[in-house]
Short mmCIF file of C-alpha atoms and ligand atoms in Angstrom, two decimals:
data_model
loop_
_atom_site.label_atom_id
_atom_site.label_comp_id
_atom_site.label_asym_id
_atom_site.label_seq_id
_atom_site.Cartn_x
_atom_site.Cartn_y
_atom_site.Cartn_z
CA UNK A 1 69.38 146.63 109.89
CA UNK A 2 67.63 147.49 106.69
CA UNK A 3 66.03 145.64 103.77
CA UNK A 4 67.90 145.07 100.57
CA UNK A 5 66.34 144.08 97.28
CA UNK A 6 68.43 142.60 94.44
CA UNK A 7 66.58 142.77 91.14
CA UNK A 8 66.95 141.54 87.59
CA UNK A 9 69.19 138.63 88.76
CA UNK A 10 70.22 136.59 85.75
CA UNK A 11 70.35 133.37 87.93
CA UNK A 12 69.51 132.86 91.61
CA UNK A 13 71.61 129.92 92.62
CA UNK A 14 70.38 127.43 95.34
CA UNK A 15 67.05 129.23 95.56
CA UNK A 16 65.27 126.64 97.69
CA UNK A 17 61.61 126.12 98.55
CA UNK A 18 61.91 122.49 99.73
CA UNK A 19 64.52 122.29 102.49
CA UNK A 20 67.30 119.77 101.97
CA UNK A 21 69.98 118.99 104.69
CA UNK A 22 72.59 117.88 102.16
CA UNK A 23 72.86 116.53 98.52
CA UNK A 24 74.18 113.11 97.75
CA UNK A 25 75.54 111.15 94.85
CA UNK A 26 73.63 111.67 91.54
CA UNK A 27 71.58 114.35 93.26
CA UNK A 28 74.64 116.59 93.40
CA UNK A 29 74.28 117.35 89.70
CA UNK A 30 71.04 119.04 90.41
CA UNK A 31 71.45 122.71 91.41
CA UNK A 32 68.25 124.82 91.62
CA UNK A 33 68.68 128.16 89.66
CA UNK A 34 65.79 130.58 89.32
CA UNK A 35 66.26 132.68 86.25
CA UNK A 36 65.30 136.40 85.89
CA UNK A 37 64.72 136.74 89.56
CA UNK A 38 64.65 138.95 92.60
CA UNK A 39 65.87 138.45 96.14
CA UNK A 40 64.80 140.39 99.26
CA UNK A 41 66.78 140.34 102.43
CA UNK A 42 65.53 141.87 105.68
CA UNK A 43 66.81 141.95 109.27
CA UNK A 44 69.93 139.98 108.20
CA UNK A 45 67.81 137.06 106.78
CA UNK A 46 66.49 135.90 103.46
CA UNK A 47 62.94 137.30 103.43
CA UNK A 48 61.55 136.34 99.93
CA UNK A 49 62.51 135.63 96.36
CA UNK A 50 60.74 135.04 93.11
CA UNK A 51 60.57 135.62 89.37
CA UNK A 52 60.76 139.31 88.07
CA UNK A 53 57.11 139.28 87.22
CA UNK A 54 56.36 139.39 90.98
CA UNK A 55 59.12 141.80 91.93
CA UNK A 56 58.29 144.08 94.95
CA UNK A 57 58.38 147.76 94.19
CA UNK A 58 60.06 148.94 97.43
CA UNK A 59 62.81 148.22 99.77
CA UNK A 60 65.11 150.49 101.76
CA UNK A 61 67.85 149.72 99.28
CA UNK A 62 67.35 148.42 95.79
CA UNK A 63 70.18 147.25 93.54
CA UNK A 64 69.81 146.21 89.84
CA UNK A 65 72.21 143.32 89.13
CA UNK A 66 71.34 142.62 85.51
CA UNK A 67 73.53 139.96 83.89
CA UNK A 68 74.83 138.66 87.30
CA UNK A 69 74.28 135.55 89.24
CA UNK A 70 73.58 135.51 93.01
CA UNK A 71 75.01 132.64 95.09
CA UNK A 72 74.79 131.61 98.71
CA UNK A 73 78.17 132.35 100.28
CA UNK A 74 80.73 129.57 100.23
CA UNK A 75 80.76 127.47 103.42
CA UNK A 76 84.41 126.57 104.10
CA UNK A 77 84.36 123.70 106.58
CA UNK A 78 88.10 123.05 107.00
CA UNK A 79 90.79 125.76 107.52
CA UNK A 80 93.88 126.43 109.71
CA UNK A 81 93.50 130.20 109.35
CA UNK A 82 95.30 131.09 112.53
CA UNK A 83 99.03 130.72 112.01
CA UNK A 84 102.13 132.79 112.78
CA UNK A 85 104.17 132.76 109.55
CA UNK A 86 104.19 131.65 105.92
CA UNK A 87 106.47 128.66 104.93
CA UNK A 88 107.82 129.55 101.45
CA UNK A 89 111.28 128.23 102.35
CA UNK A 90 109.82 124.76 102.50
CA UNK A 91 107.92 125.39 99.26
CA UNK A 92 111.23 126.04 97.63
CA UNK A 93 112.73 122.95 99.34
CA UNK A 94 109.90 120.90 97.73
CA UNK A 95 110.60 122.47 94.35
CA UNK A 96 114.18 121.26 94.73
CA UNK A 97 112.92 117.70 95.39
CA UNK A 98 112.24 117.17 99.07
CA UNK A 99 108.87 115.64 99.98
CA UNK A 100 106.33 117.09 102.44
CA UNK A 101 106.94 114.04 104.66
CA UNK A 102 110.74 114.48 104.50
CA UNK A 103 110.42 118.08 105.56
CA UNK A 104 108.23 117.09 108.44
CA UNK A 105 110.73 114.39 109.46
CA UNK A 106 113.46 117.00 109.67
CA UNK A 107 111.48 119.11 112.13
CA UNK A 108 109.95 121.40 109.54
CA UNK A 109 106.29 121.43 108.55
CA UNK A 110 103.81 121.58 111.36
CA UNK A 111 106.60 121.73 113.96
CA UNK A 112 108.10 124.72 112.23
CA UNK A 113 104.69 126.48 112.36
CA UNK A 114 104.36 125.46 116.05
CA UNK A 115 107.66 126.97 116.99
CA UNK A 116 106.79 130.26 115.30
CA UNK A 117 103.24 130.30 116.86
CA UNK A 118 104.50 129.65 120.40
CA UNK A 119 106.69 132.81 120.09
CA UNK A 120 103.96 135.03 118.65
CA UNK A 121 101.75 137.20 120.95
CA UNK A 122 97.99 136.54 120.88
CA UNK A 123 97.28 140.04 119.54
CA UNK A 124 99.53 139.54 116.55
CA UNK A 125 97.94 136.20 115.75
CA UNK A 126 94.52 137.84 115.94
CA UNK A 127 95.39 140.68 113.69
CA UNK A 128 96.92 138.35 111.01
CA UNK A 129 93.95 135.97 111.23
CA UNK A 130 91.43 138.84 111.01
CA UNK A 131 93.13 140.03 107.88
CA UNK A 132 92.91 136.50 106.35
CA UNK A 133 89.31 136.15 107.39
CA UNK A 134 88.46 139.48 105.62
CA UNK A 135 90.39 138.34 102.59
CA UNK A 136 88.36 135.16 102.18
CA UNK A 137 85.10 136.91 102.94
CA UNK A 138 85.94 139.23 100.05
CA UNK A 139 86.28 136.10 97.95
CA UNK A 140 82.75 134.93 98.81
CA UNK A 141 83.19 132.86 102.08
CA UNK A 142 80.23 133.31 104.41
CA UNK A 143 80.81 130.52 107.04
CA UNK A 144 84.11 128.99 108.17
CA UNK A 145 85.74 126.42 110.41
CA UNK A 146 89.05 127.26 112.01
CA UNK A 147 91.39 124.72 113.69
CA UNK A 148 93.99 124.89 116.40
CA UNK A 149 96.99 122.56 116.01
CA UNK A 150 100.00 124.88 115.71
CA UNK A 151 100.29 125.22 119.42
CA UNK A 152 101.24 121.75 120.60
CA UNK A 153 101.57 122.84 124.14
CA UNK A 154 98.67 123.44 126.57
CA UNK A 155 99.29 127.16 126.67
CA UNK A 156 99.76 127.65 122.92
CA UNK A 157 96.72 125.51 122.04
CA UNK A 158 94.58 127.56 124.38
CA UNK A 159 96.12 130.74 122.91
CA UNK A 160 95.13 129.69 119.37
CA UNK A 161 91.61 128.74 120.39
CA UNK A 162 91.20 132.07 122.22
CA UNK A 163 92.11 133.77 118.98
CA UNK A 164 89.37 131.70 117.23
CA UNK A 165 86.93 132.71 120.03
CA UNK A 166 87.74 136.44 119.38
CA UNK A 167 87.24 135.89 115.65
CA UNK A 168 83.81 134.38 116.49
CA UNK A 169 82.94 137.44 118.54
CA UNK A 170 84.20 139.97 115.94
CA UNK A 171 83.11 138.19 112.76
CA UNK A 172 79.80 138.92 111.03
CA UNK A 173 79.90 135.36 109.63
CA UNK A 174 79.57 132.09 111.64
CA UNK A 175 82.85 130.59 112.77
CA UNK A 176 83.22 127.09 114.15
CA UNK A 177 86.30 126.19 116.32
CA UNK A 178 88.09 122.80 116.16
CA UNK A 179 90.73 121.54 118.66
CA UNK A 180 93.63 119.84 116.85
CA UNK A 181 96.12 119.24 119.67
CA UNK A 182 97.03 115.98 117.86
CA UNK A 183 98.38 117.58 114.75
CA UNK A 184 101.99 116.40 115.17
CA UNK A 185 104.17 114.91 117.92
CA UNK A 186 106.35 117.63 119.29
CA UNK A 187 110.19 116.81 119.04
CA UNK A 188 110.57 116.55 122.76
CA UNK A 189 108.02 113.70 122.88
CA UNK A 190 109.43 111.78 119.93
CA UNK A 191 110.69 108.99 122.13
CA UNK A 192 107.70 109.08 124.37
CA UNK A 193 104.58 109.48 122.21
CA UNK A 194 102.36 108.14 124.97
CA UNK A 195 103.20 111.16 127.22
CA UNK A 196 101.99 113.54 124.52
CA UNK A 197 98.81 111.55 124.05
CA UNK A 198 98.33 111.76 127.89
CA UNK A 199 98.80 115.52 127.66
CA UNK A 200 96.24 115.88 124.92
CA UNK A 201 93.71 113.65 126.63
CA UNK A 202 94.21 114.42 130.28
CA UNK A 203 95.16 118.13 130.22
CA UNK A 204 94.32 119.81 126.91
CA UNK A 205 90.90 118.31 126.24
CA UNK A 206 89.47 119.07 129.67
CA UNK A 207 90.65 122.73 129.60
CA UNK A 208 89.53 123.27 126.03
CA UNK A 209 86.13 121.84 126.76
CA UNK A 210 85.89 123.44 130.15
CA UNK A 211 86.43 126.84 128.74
CA UNK A 212 84.02 126.18 125.90
CA UNK A 213 86.78 126.89 123.33
CA UNK A 214 85.97 124.17 120.68
CA UNK A 215 83.03 122.83 118.80
CA UNK A 216 84.88 119.86 117.33
CA UNK A 217 87.91 117.65 117.79
CA UNK A 218 90.39 116.76 115.04
CA UNK A 219 93.37 114.40 114.78
CA UNK A 220 95.86 114.08 111.94
CA UNK A 221 95.49 110.27 111.48
CA UNK A 222 98.14 109.40 108.94
CA UNK A 223 101.44 107.80 108.30
CA UNK A 224 104.17 109.61 110.25
CA UNK A 225 101.58 111.39 112.46
CA UNK A 226 98.94 109.65 114.60
CA UNK A 227 98.00 105.99 114.48
CA UNK A 228 94.56 104.56 114.29
CA UNK A 229 94.73 103.48 117.93
CA UNK A 230 95.97 106.90 119.09
CA UNK A 231 93.20 108.62 117.02
CA UNK A 232 90.60 106.27 118.50
CA UNK A 233 91.73 107.11 122.06
CA UNK A 234 91.54 110.82 121.46
CA UNK A 235 88.13 110.84 119.71
CA UNK A 236 86.59 108.69 122.40
CA UNK A 237 87.90 111.03 125.01
CA UNK A 238 86.63 114.05 123.03
CA UNK A 239 83.09 112.62 122.79
CA UNK A 240 82.95 112.53 126.61
CA UNK A 241 83.18 116.26 126.51
CA UNK A 242 80.65 116.54 123.62
CA UNK A 243 83.24 117.40 121.10
CA UNK A 244 82.32 115.68 117.80
CA UNK A 245 85.13 114.37 115.60
CA UNK A 246 86.10 115.99 112.21
CA UNK A 247 89.38 114.50 111.26
CA UNK A 248 92.31 114.58 108.82
CA UNK A 249 92.48 111.14 107.16
CA UNK A 250 94.16 109.40 104.32
CA UNK A 251 96.17 112.26 102.98
CA UNK A 252 99.57 110.59 102.92
CA UNK A 253 98.56 106.90 103.04
CA UNK A 254 95.79 104.31 103.25
CA UNK A 255 96.00 104.99 107.01
CA UNK A 256 92.77 103.57 108.38
CA UNK A 257 91.74 107.16 109.21
CA UNK A 258 88.47 106.86 107.33
CA UNK A 259 87.56 103.70 109.19
CA UNK A 260 88.40 105.07 112.62
CA UNK A 261 86.57 108.40 111.88
CA UNK A 262 83.43 106.58 110.83
CA UNK A 263 83.67 104.15 113.79
CA UNK A 264 83.67 107.28 116.05
CA UNK A 265 80.69 108.88 114.23
CA UNK A 266 82.80 111.74 112.82
CA UNK A 267 80.87 114.60 111.28
CA UNK A 268 83.41 114.49 108.44
CA UNK A 269 86.68 112.81 107.39
CA UNK A 270 88.78 115.26 105.43
CA UNK A 271 91.50 115.03 102.71
CA UNK A 272 91.06 111.40 101.42
CA UNK A 273 93.63 111.71 98.67
CA UNK A 274 94.44 107.98 99.34
CA UNK A 275 91.07 106.26 99.29
CA UNK A 276 89.79 103.33 97.47
CA UNK A 277 86.75 100.92 97.39
CA UNK A 278 87.17 100.00 101.01
CA UNK A 279 87.06 103.56 102.33
CA UNK A 280 84.10 104.41 100.07
CA UNK A 281 82.23 101.25 101.24
CA UNK A 282 82.72 102.30 104.88
CA UNK A 283 81.54 105.85 104.16
CA UNK A 284 78.42 104.53 102.40
CA UNK A 285 77.24 102.85 105.54
CA UNK A 286 77.71 106.04 107.70
CA UNK A 287 76.49 109.61 108.17
CA UNK A 288 80.09 110.84 107.93
CA UNK A 289 80.75 113.32 105.11
CA UNK A 290 83.82 113.02 102.86
CA UNK A 291 85.46 116.41 102.62
CA UNK A 292 87.85 117.04 99.81
CA UNK A 293 90.59 119.67 99.68
CA UNK A 294 91.81 119.86 96.15
CA UNK A 295 93.99 122.94 96.61
CA UNK A 296 96.15 120.81 98.97
CA UNK A 297 96.58 118.06 96.36
CA UNK A 298 97.38 120.85 93.86
CA UNK A 299 99.94 122.57 96.08
CA UNK A 300 101.70 119.39 97.27
CA UNK A 301 101.49 117.58 93.83
CA UNK A 302 99.79 114.50 95.42
CA UNK A 303 96.90 112.56 93.84
CA UNK A 304 93.44 114.15 93.87
CA UNK A 305 90.73 112.24 95.78
CA UNK A 306 88.39 110.10 93.70
CA UNK A 307 85.38 112.54 93.73
CA UNK A 308 83.46 110.94 90.93
CA UNK A 309 83.79 107.47 92.37
CA UNK A 310 82.49 108.92 95.67
CA UNK A 311 79.47 110.51 93.94
CA UNK A 312 78.80 107.43 91.98
CA UNK A 313 78.68 105.58 95.33
CA UNK A 314 75.95 108.00 96.53
CA UNK A 315 78.19 109.93 98.95
CA UNK A 316 77.65 113.68 99.87
CA UNK A 317 80.89 115.17 98.79
CA UNK A 318 82.08 118.43 100.50
CA UNK A 319 84.73 120.79 99.18
CA UNK A 320 86.86 123.07 101.50
CA UNK A 321 90.03 125.13 101.25
CA UNK A 322 92.28 123.73 104.00
CA UNK A 323 93.84 127.26 104.14
CA UNK A 324 97.20 126.77 105.95
CA UNK A 325 100.83 127.76 105.52
CA UNK A 326 102.12 124.22 104.63
CA UNK A 327 99.84 122.55 102.21
CA UNK A 328 97.30 125.14 100.95
CA UNK A 329 98.37 128.73 101.42
CA UNK A 330 95.07 129.98 99.85
CA UNK A 331 91.57 130.16 101.25
CA UNK A 332 90.09 131.03 97.85
CA UNK A 333 86.96 128.84 97.53
CA UNK A 334 86.45 129.93 93.91
CA UNK A 335 89.72 128.35 92.98
CA UNK A 336 88.77 125.26 95.06
CA UNK A 337 85.55 125.00 92.95
CA UNK A 338 87.56 125.41 89.72
CA UNK A 339 90.11 122.78 90.72
CA UNK A 340 87.30 120.31 91.67
CA UNK A 341 85.95 120.67 88.14
CA UNK A 342 89.20 120.73 86.28
CA UNK A 343 91.12 117.96 88.23
CA UNK A 344 88.42 115.82 89.78
CA UNK A 345 85.94 116.18 86.90
CA UNK A 346 83.07 117.37 89.16
CA UNK A 347 80.39 119.30 87.15
CA UNK A 348 79.99 122.93 88.06
CA UNK A 349 76.64 122.10 89.68
CA UNK A 350 78.22 119.24 91.76
CA UNK A 351 81.12 121.50 92.88
CA UNK A 352 78.78 124.37 93.89
CA UNK A 353 76.58 122.01 95.89
CA UNK A 354 79.72 120.61 97.58
CA UNK A 355 80.98 124.12 98.53
CA UNK A 356 77.64 125.48 99.68
CA UNK A 357 74.93 123.17 101.15
CA UNK A 358 77.20 120.21 101.88
CA UNK A 359 79.85 122.55 103.34
CA UNK A 360 77.11 124.02 105.60
CA UNK A 361 76.12 120.51 106.66
CA UNK A 362 79.76 119.62 107.49
CA UNK A 363 79.60 122.71 109.83
CA UNK A 364 76.17 121.68 111.17
CA UNK A 365 74.95 124.97 109.83
CA UNK A 366 72.62 123.62 107.20
CA UNK A 367 69.59 125.37 108.84
CA UNK A 368 71.37 128.73 108.61
CA UNK A 369 73.59 128.70 105.53
CA UNK A 370 74.38 126.94 102.21
CA UNK A 371 71.19 127.72 100.25
CA UNK A 372 68.89 130.69 99.58
CA UNK A 373 65.86 129.53 101.60
CA UNK A 374 63.55 132.02 103.44
CA UNK A 375 64.72 132.51 107.07
CA UNK A 376 68.40 131.52 106.42
CA UNK A 377 71.22 134.12 106.94
CA UNK A 378 71.39 136.65 104.19
CA UNK A 379 75.04 135.86 103.31
CA UNK A 380 75.39 135.86 99.55
CA UNK A 381 77.63 137.06 96.81
CA UNK A 382 76.89 138.64 93.44
CA UNK A 383 79.03 137.61 90.49
CA UNK A 384 80.40 139.85 87.75
CA UNK A 385 78.25 139.63 84.61
CA UNK A 386 78.50 136.02 83.40
CA UNK A 387 77.13 134.23 80.34
CA UNK A 388 76.35 131.07 82.34
CA UNK A 389 76.97 129.45 85.67
CA UNK A 390 79.90 127.39 84.37
CA UNK A 391 81.86 130.56 83.75
CA UNK A 392 82.64 130.74 87.52
CA UNK A 393 84.75 127.48 87.71
CA UNK A 394 85.91 127.99 84.11
CA UNK A 395 87.57 131.39 84.88
CA UNK A 396 90.12 130.02 87.37
CA UNK A 397 92.48 132.66 88.57
CA UNK A 398 90.09 135.50 87.85
CA UNK A 399 87.95 136.92 90.61
CA UNK A 400 84.34 136.91 89.50
CA UNK A 401 82.96 137.83 92.90
CA UNK A 402 81.80 141.43 92.41
CA UNK A 403 79.75 142.17 95.55
CA UNK A 404 79.58 140.50 98.96
CA UNK A 405 76.41 140.76 101.11
CA UNK A 406 76.69 139.72 104.74
CA UNK A 407 73.69 139.66 107.07
CA UNK A 408 71.72 141.42 104.32
CA UNK A 409 74.12 144.34 104.10
CA UNK A 410 76.50 145.32 101.31
CA UNK A 411 79.83 144.38 102.97
CA UNK A 412 83.23 146.11 102.81
CA UNK A 413 86.16 144.66 104.51
CA UNK A 414 87.02 145.85 107.88
CA UNK A 415 90.79 145.55 108.26
CA UNK A 416 92.50 146.60 111.44
CA UNK A 417 95.17 148.98 110.16
O1 NIG B 1 95.41 119.76 106.29
N1 NIG B 1 97.56 117.53 107.05
C1 NIG B 1 97.64 118.15 108.09
N2 NIG B 1 97.54 119.36 108.29
C2 NIG B 1 97.43 120.43 107.31
C3 NIG B 1 98.76 120.89 106.90
C4 NIG B 1 99.53 121.36 108.04
C5 NIG B 1 100.81 122.04 107.67
O2 NIG B 1 101.54 121.59 106.82
O3 NIG B 1 101.02 123.12 108.28
C6 NIG B 1 96.61 120.00 106.16
O4 NIG B 1 97.20 119.71 105.03
FE1 FE B 2 93.96 120.54 107.14
#
């Protein structure tokens, strides 16, 4: 590995001398930006930074980035990046008036993805997921979480998680794996939900944990999917194996998902499109992070979560992409940040904090990623020339990510052809 010096940086975003684990509430509007700066990366890590008046003369590679901003890479803490097929037929069904829930009740949705995934060989899943991972890295993502949940049988859940493990091994960015066996009740268990719960708790969890295939456990706790009691049972069982909860909650209804997540010390509760004062009050008394997925609300045409109310209540809001074939067929974190501003009225500074440092915290990677602090991973991106920081969320639909640096090296995508 070699040293790389970026000089004449217009704004060095999240340049941090005092280490913060996360940013909450009103503090989210504060985003440190060092103007007219340099950044030195060495041995894959952030080595030093400062104002141009102190710029070092030498490094193995020196790049002048005048007019450009340098950001810590996005930390995308919620994705379903491993899947077998896109679902544009259901997209068209929704355009014609069917709801997401109606499609799911007819055996489409997650069950449709599960049927396809069960028939798809592991190598094909890996090749497709690797292409998607490279695509989002090109768009500035530098740490990511990936869930199972389209297997829904012991073999297929293990197959998905083995694909995630291979991605962990192959990828130059950190990858966290989440077991989501309780994503939907398979059709053959419709009349006997308890038997599927038993399968998840008594067979899937021990195998997943025994083979070290997951870092977290998720449940889709929502109307039409898993109840609060079922969620509680799975999360308690997962904790016995050291798998911390990160759950889907309150997307389709005021489901009690936030409450059961908090009661089980979840790292994060994600979605929260249906949350009010009660959910916010419960989160205020906890360490659980609220993770918002605005590209899902955008794609499904459902209400956006109340991000401003959450920040006013002092919560550490997180933004993630939810990249999946059913509710957010995009992993573009730049678009997520734009939507957070445009639709949830987050300020650019708040949205960038939510997608970097708070995203890192929701992945328990805050010591490695999320800000530009000496010793952290040198995963950063350089913007195209921009007049100000706000131009990034403002320019929705344009790609302002010009150069990606991973582990201190200029990165080019590495697609398996
Ligand atoms: O986060 N809500 C649950 N799971 C995914 C969507 C799954 C799908 O439709 O395939 C989500 O939105
Ligand atoms: Fe999701």
